[in-house]
CSV table of C-alpha atoms and ligand atoms in Angstrom, one decimal:
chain,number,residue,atom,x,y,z
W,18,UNK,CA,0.0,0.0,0.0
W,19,UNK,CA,1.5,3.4,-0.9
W,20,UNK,CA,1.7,5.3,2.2
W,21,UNK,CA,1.9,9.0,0.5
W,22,UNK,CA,0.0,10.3,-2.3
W,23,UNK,CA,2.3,11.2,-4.9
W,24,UNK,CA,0.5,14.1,-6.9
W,25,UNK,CA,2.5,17.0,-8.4
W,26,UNK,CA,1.8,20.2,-8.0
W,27,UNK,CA,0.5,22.3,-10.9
W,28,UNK,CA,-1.2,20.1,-12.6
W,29,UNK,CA,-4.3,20.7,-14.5
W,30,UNK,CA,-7.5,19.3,-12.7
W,31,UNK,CA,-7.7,16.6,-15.0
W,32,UNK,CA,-4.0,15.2,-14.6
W,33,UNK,CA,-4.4,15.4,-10.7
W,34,UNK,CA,-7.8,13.2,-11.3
W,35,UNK,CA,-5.3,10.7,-13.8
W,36,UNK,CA,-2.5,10.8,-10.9
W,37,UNK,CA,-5.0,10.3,-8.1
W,38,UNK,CA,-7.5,7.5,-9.7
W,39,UNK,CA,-4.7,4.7,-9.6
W,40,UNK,CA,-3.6,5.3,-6.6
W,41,UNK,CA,-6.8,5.0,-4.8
W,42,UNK,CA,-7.7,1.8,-7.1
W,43,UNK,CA,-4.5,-0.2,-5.4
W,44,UNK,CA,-5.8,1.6,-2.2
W,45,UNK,CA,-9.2,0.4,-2.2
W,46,UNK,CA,-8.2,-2.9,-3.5
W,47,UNK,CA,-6.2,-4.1,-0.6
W,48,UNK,CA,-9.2,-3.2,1.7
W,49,UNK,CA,-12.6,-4.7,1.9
W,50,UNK,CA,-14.0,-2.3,4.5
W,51,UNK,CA,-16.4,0.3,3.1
W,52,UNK,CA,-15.4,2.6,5.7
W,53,UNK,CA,-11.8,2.1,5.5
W,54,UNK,CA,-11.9,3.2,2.1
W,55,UNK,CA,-14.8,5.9,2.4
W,56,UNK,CA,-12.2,7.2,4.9
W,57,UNK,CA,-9.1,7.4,2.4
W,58,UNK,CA,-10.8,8.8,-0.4
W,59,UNK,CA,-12.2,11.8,1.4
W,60,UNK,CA,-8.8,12.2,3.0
W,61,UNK,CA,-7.3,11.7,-1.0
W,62,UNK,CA,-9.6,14.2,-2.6
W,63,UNK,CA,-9.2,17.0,0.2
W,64,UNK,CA,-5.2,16.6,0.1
W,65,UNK,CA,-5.5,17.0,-3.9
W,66,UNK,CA,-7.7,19.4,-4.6
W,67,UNK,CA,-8.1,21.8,-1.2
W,68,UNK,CA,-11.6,21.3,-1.1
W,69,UNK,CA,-13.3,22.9,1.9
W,70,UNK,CA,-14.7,19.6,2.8
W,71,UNK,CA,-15.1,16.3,1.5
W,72,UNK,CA,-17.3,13.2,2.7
W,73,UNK,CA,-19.6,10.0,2.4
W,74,UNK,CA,-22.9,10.1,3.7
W,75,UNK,CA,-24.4,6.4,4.1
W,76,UNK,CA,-27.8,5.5,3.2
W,77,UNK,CA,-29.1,4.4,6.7
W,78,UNK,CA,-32.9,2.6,6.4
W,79,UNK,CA,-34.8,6.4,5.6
W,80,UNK,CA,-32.2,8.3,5.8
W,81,UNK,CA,-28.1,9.4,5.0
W,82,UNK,CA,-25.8,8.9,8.0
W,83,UNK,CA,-22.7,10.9,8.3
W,84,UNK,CA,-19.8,9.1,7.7
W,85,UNK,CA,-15.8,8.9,6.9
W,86,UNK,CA,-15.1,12.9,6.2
W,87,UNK,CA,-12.4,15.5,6.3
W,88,UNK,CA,-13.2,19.1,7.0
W,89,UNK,CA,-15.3,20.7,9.5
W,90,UNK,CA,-18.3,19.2,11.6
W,91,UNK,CA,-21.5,18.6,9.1
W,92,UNK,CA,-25.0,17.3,9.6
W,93,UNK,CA,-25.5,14.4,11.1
W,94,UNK,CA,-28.8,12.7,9.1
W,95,UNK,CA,-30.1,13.8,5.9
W,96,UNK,CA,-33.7,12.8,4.8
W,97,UNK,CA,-34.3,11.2,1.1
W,98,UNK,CA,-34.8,13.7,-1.4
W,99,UNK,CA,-33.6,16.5,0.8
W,100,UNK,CA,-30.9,18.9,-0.2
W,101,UNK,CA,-28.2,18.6,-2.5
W,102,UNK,CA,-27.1,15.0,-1.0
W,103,UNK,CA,-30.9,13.7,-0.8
W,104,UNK,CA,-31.8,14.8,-4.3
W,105,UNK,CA,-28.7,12.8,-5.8
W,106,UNK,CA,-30.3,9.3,-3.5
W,107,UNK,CA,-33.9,10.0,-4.8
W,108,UNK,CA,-32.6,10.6,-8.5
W,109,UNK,CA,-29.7,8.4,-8.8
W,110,UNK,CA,-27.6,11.0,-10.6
W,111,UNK,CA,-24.5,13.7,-9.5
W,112,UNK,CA,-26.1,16.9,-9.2
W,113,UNK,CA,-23.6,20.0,-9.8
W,114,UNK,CA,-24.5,23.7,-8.1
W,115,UNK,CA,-22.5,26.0,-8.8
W,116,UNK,CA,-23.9,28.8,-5.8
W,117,UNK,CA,-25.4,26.7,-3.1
W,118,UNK,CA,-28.0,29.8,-2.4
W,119,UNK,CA,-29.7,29.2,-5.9
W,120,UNK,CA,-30.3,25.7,-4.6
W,121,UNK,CA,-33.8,25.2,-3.5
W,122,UNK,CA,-33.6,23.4,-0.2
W,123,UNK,CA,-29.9,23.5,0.1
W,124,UNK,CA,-28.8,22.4,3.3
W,125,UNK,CA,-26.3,24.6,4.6
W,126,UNK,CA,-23.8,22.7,6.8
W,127,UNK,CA,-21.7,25.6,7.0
W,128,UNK,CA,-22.0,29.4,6.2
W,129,UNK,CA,-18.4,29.1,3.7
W,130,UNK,CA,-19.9,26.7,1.8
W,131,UNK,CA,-20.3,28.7,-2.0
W,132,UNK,CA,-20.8,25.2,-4.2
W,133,UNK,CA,-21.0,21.9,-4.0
W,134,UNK,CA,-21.1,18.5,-5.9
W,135,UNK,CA,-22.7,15.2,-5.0
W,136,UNK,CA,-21.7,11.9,-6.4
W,137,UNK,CA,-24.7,9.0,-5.5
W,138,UNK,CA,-22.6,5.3,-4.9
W,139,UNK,CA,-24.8,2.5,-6.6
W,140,UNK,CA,-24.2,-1.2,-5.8
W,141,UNK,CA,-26.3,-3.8,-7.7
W,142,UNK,CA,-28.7,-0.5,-8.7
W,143,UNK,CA,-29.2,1.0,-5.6
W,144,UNK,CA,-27.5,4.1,-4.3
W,145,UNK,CA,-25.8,2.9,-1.3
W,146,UNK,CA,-24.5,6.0,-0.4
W,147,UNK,CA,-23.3,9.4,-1.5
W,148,UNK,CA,-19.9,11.1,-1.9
W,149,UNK,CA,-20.5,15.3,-1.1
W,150,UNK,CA,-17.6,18.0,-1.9
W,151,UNK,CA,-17.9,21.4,-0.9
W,152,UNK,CA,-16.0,24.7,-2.0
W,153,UNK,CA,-15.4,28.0,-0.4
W,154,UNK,CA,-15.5,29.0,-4.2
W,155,UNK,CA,-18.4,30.0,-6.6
W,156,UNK,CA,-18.9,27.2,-9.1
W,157,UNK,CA,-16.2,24.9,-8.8
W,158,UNK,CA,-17.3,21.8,-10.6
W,159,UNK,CA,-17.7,20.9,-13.4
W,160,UNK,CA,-18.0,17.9,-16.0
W,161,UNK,CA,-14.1,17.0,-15.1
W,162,UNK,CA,-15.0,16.8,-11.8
W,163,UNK,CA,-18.6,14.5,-12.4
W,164,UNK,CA,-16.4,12.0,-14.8
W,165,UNK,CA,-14.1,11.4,-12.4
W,166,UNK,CA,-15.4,11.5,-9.2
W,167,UNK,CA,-18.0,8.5,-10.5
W,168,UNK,CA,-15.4,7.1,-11.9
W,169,UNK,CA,-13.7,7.0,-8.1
W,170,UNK,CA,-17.1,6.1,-6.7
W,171,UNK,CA,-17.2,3.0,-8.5
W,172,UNK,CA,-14.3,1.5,-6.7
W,173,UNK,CA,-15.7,1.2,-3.6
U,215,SME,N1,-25.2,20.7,1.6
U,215,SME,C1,-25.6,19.3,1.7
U,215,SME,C2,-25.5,18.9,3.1
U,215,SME,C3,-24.3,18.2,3.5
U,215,SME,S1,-23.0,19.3,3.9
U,215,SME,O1,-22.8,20.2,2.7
U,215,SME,C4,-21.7,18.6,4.4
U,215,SME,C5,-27.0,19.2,1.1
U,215,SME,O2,-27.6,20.2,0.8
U,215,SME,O3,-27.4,18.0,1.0
């Protein structure tokens, strides 16, 4: 198991996604635990890319769970089709906003908080849980972003 991320610095978003994705592949394929690798991936993603805050929430009976993060505190339980994270269980799909406060229903976990992204996971067809990035910066995601972070969520 590699036990340093080697990324260089400078690269364009998309070769940091190409450095990143193998290395997390031979991460996540030494380890069977969800959480284990819930937990490396966050940490991966926020070392890479600075985000404000990276994390899984699992889907719980009704509801998301908090899980593996990095970043500050967040909300603990999310109901389906709620917010950003709940809209991406209910429709099975990433959803992309670019300024949080144009998002109907947005869940603000923190006030810095200016965009987001959420990635559903789907095992065997069901979302099983959901990967949620957050930016102190106006519209920071894009398609790049969507490609690859599915890509990443279908390693687990
Ligand atoms: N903003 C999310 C809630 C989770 S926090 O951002 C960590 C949402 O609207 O679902």
């Amino acid at each position: 198991m590699a036990e340093e991320l080697k990324i260089k610095e400078g690269s364009s978003k998309e070769d940091l996604y190409l450095a990143l994705y193998p290395q997390l592949k031979s991460l996540v394929e030494s380890e069977e635990d969800l959480i284990a690798n819930m937990a490396n991936i966050s940490s991966a993603l926020k070392e890479t890319f600075s985000f404000f805050w990276v994390g899984y929430y699992r889907v719980i009976g009704e509801r998301l769970v908090l899980g593996p993060f990095q970043g500050p505190i967040a909300c603990t339980s999310i109901a389906f089709g709620k917010g950003v994270c709940g809209n991406s269980w209910k429709e099975k799909r990433t959803i992309i906003v670019p300024d949080v406060e144009l998002y109907p229903g947005h869940i603000a976990c923190s006030s810095l908080s200016r965009s987001e992204i959420v990635v559903p996971v789907i095992k065997e067809n069901k979302v099983i849980a959901v990967l949620d990035i957050d930016s102190s910066e106006l519209d920071s995601f894009d398609e790049i972003d969507a490609v690859n972070l599915e890509k990443i969520c279908l390693l687990l």
